[in-house]
PDB file of C-alpha atoms in Angstrom:
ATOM      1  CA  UNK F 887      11.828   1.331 -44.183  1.00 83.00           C
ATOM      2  CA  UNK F 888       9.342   2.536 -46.764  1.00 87.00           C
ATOM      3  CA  UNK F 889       6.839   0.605 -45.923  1.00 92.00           C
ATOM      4  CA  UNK F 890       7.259   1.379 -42.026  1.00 89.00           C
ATOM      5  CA  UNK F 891       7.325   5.183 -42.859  1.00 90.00           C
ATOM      6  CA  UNK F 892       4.143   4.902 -44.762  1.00 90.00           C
ATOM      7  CA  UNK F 893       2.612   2.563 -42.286  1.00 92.00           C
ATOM      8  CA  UNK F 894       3.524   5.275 -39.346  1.00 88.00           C
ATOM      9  CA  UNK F 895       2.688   8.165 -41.624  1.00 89.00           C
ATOM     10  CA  UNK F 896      -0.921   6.174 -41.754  1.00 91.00           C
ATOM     11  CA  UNK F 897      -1.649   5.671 -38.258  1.00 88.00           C
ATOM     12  CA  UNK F 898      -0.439   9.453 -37.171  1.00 85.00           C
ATOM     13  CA  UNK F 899      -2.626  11.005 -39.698  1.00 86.00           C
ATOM     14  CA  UNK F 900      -5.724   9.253 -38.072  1.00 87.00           C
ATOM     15  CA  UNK F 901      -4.683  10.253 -34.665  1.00 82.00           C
ATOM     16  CA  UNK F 902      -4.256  13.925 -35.667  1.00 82.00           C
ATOM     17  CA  UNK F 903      -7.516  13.770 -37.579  1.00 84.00           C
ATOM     18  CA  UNK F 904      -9.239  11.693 -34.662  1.00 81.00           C
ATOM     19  CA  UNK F 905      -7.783  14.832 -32.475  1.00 77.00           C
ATOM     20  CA  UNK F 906      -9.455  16.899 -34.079  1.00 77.00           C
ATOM     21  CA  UNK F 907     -12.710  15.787 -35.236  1.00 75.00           C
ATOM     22  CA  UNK F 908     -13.654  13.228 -32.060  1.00 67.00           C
ATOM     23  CA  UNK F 909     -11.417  13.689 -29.316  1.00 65.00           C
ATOM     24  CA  UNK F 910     -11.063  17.351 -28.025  1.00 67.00           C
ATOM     25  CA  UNK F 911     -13.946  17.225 -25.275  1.00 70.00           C
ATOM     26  CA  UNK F 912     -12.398  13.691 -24.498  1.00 74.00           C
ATOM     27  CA  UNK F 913      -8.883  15.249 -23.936  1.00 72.00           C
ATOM     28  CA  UNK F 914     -10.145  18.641 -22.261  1.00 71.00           C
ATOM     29  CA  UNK F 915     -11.869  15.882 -19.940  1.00 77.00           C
ATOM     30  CA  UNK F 916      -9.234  14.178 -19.351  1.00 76.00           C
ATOM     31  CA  UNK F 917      -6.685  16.438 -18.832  1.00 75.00           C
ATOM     32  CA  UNK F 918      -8.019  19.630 -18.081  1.00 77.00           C
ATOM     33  CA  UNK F 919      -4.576  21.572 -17.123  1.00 80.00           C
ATOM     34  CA  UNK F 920      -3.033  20.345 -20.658  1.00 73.00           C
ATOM     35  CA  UNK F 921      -3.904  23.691 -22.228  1.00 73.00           C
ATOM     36  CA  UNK F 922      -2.207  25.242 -19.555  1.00 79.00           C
ATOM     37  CA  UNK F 923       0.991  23.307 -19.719  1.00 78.00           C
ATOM     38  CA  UNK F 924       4.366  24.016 -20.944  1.00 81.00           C
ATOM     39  CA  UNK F 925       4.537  21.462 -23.308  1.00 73.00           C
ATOM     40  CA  UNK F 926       1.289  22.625 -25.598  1.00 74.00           C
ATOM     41  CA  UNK F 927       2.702  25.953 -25.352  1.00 77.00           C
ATOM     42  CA  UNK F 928       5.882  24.961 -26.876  1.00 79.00           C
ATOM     43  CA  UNK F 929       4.332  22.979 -29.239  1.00 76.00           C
ATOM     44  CA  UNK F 930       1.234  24.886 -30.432  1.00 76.00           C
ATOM     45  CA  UNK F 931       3.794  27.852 -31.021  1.00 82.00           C
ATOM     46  CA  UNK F 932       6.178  25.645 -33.016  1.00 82.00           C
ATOM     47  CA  UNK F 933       3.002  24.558 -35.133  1.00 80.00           C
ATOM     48  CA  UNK F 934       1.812  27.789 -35.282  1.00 81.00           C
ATOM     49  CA  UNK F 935       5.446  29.271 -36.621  1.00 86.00           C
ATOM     50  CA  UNK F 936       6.095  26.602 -38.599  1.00 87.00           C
ATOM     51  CA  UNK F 937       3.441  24.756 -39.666  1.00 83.00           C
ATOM     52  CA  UNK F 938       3.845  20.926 -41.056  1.00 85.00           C
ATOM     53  CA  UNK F 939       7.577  21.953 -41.030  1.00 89.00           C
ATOM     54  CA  UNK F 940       7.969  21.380 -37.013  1.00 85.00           C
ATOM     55  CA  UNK F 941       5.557  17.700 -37.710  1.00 83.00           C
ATOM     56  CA  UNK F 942       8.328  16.804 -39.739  1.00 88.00           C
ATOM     57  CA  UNK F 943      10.487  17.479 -37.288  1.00 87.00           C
ATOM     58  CA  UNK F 944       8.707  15.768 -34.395  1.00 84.00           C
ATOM     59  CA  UNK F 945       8.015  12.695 -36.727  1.00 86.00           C
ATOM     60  CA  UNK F 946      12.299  12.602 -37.252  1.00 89.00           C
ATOM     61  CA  UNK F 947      12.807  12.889 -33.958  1.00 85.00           C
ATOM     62  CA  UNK F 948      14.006   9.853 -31.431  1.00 82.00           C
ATOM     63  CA  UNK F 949      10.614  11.020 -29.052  1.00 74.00           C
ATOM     64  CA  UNK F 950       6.735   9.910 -29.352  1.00 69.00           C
ATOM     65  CA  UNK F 951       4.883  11.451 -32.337  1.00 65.00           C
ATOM     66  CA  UNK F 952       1.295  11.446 -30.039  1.00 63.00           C
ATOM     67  CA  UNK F 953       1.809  14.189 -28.115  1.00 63.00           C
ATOM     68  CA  UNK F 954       2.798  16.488 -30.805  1.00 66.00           C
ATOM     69  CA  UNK F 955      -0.043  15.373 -33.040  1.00 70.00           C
ATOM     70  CA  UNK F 956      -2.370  15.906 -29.698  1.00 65.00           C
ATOM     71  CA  UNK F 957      -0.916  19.784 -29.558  1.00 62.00           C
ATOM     72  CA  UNK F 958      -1.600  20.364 -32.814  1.00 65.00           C
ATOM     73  CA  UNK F 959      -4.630  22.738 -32.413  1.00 58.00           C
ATOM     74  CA  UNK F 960      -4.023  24.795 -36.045  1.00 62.00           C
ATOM     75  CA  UNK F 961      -5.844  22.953 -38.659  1.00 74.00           C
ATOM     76  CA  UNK F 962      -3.342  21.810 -41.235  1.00 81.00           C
ATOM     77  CA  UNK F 963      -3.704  20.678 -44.434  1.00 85.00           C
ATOM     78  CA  UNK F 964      -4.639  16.750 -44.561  1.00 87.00           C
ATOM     79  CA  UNK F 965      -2.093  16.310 -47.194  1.00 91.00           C
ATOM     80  CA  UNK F 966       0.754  18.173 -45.989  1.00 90.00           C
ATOM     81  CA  UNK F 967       0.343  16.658 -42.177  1.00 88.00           C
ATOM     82  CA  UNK F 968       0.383  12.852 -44.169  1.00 92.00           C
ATOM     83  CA  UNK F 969       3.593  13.874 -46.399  1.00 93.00           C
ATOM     84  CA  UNK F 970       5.442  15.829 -43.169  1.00 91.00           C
ATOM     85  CA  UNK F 971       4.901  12.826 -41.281  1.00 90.00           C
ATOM     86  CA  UNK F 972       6.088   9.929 -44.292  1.00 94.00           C
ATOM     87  CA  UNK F 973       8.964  12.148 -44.515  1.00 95.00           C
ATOM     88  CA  UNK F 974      10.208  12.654 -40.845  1.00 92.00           C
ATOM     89  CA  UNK F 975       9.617   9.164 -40.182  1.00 92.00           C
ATOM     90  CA  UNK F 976      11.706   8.263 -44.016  1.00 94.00           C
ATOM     91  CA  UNK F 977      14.398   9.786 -42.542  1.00 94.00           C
ATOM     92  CA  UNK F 978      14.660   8.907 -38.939  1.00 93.00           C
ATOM     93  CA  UNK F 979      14.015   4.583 -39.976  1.00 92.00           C
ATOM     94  CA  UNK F 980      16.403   5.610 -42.386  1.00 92.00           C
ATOM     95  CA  UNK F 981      19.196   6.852 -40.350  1.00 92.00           C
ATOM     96  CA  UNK F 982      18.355   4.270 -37.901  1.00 89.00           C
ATOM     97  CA  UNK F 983      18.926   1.821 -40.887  1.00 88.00           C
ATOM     98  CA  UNK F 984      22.086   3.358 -42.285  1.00 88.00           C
ATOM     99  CA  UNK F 985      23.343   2.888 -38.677  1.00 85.00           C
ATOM    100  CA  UNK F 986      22.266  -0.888 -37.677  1.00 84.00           C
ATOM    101  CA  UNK F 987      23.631  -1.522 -41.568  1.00 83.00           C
ATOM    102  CA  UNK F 988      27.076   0.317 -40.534  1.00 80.00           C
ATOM    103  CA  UNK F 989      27.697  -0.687 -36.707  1.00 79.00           C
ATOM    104  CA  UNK F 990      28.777  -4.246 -37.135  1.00 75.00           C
ATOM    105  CA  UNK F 991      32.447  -2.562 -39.069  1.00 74.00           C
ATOM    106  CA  UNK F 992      32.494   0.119 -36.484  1.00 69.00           C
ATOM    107  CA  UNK F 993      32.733  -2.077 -33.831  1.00 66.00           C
ATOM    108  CA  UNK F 994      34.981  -4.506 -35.507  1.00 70.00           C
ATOM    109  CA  UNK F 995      37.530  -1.512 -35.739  1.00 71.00           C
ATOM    110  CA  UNK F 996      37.802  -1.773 -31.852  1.00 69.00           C
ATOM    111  CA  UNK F 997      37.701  -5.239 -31.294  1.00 65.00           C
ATOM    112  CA  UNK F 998      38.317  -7.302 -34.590  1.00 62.00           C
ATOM    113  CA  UNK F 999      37.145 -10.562 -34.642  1.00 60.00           C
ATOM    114  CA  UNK F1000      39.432 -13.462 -35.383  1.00 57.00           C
ATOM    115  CA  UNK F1001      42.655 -11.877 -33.217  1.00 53.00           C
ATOM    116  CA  UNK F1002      41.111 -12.813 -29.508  1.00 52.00           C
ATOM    117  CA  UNK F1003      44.272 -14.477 -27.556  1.00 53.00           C
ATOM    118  CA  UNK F1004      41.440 -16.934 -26.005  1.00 53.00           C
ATOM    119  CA  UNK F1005      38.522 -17.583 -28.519  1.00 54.00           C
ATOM    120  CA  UNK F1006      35.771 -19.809 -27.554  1.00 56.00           C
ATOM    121  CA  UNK F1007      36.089 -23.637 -29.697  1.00 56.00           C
ATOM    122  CA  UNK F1008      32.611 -25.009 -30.375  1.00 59.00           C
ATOM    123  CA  UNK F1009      32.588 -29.228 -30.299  1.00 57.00           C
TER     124      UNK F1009
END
């Protein structure tokens, strides 16, 4: 989990700074209405209200992390856009953890294994 946080944290950070230093004309290029969309107005207003707070909360999120980073037009911090990201990502892999860990006895309160009428015998 740690090491999957960090490794996403990694690989966002270059994408936001690859945004920003090398990809703008290639975007606007590409996508020429995006400025005009309702998506980077929802976003770039998030950002803008609350800064590396609403990365965290795109990077904890069950949705992609690209888009958000690509909407990012405010220039944040290096550091704080890295530790927003480790974090969100910390605690989404680790709810997603806690719950692959605790499924297995959740399930097993609805159907417990051992009292099937017909089980299958192995030879």
């Amino acid at each position: 989990m740690l090491v999957s946080s960090l490794g996403s944290a990694t690989g966002g950070l270059i994408l936001y700074l690859t945004f920003h230093y090398l990809g703008w004309g290639q975007i606007a290029a590409y996508y020429p209405d995006l400025p005009q969309s309702k998506a980077w107005a929802d976003a770039t207003r998030w950002v803008s209200a609350y800064g590396t707070w609403a990365l965290l909360g795109f990077a904890a999120a069950p949705l992609p992390q690209t888009p958000a980073l690509i909407f990012t037009v405010s220039r944040l911090p290096v550091s704080e856009v890295f530790l927003a990201l480790f974090l969100g990502k910390l605690l989404k892999y680790g709810l997603y953890g806690w719950l692959a860990a605790e499924f297995p006895s959740w399930f097993q309160r609805f159907a417990p294994i051992g009292e099937h009428k017909h089980q299958i015998r192995t030879p």
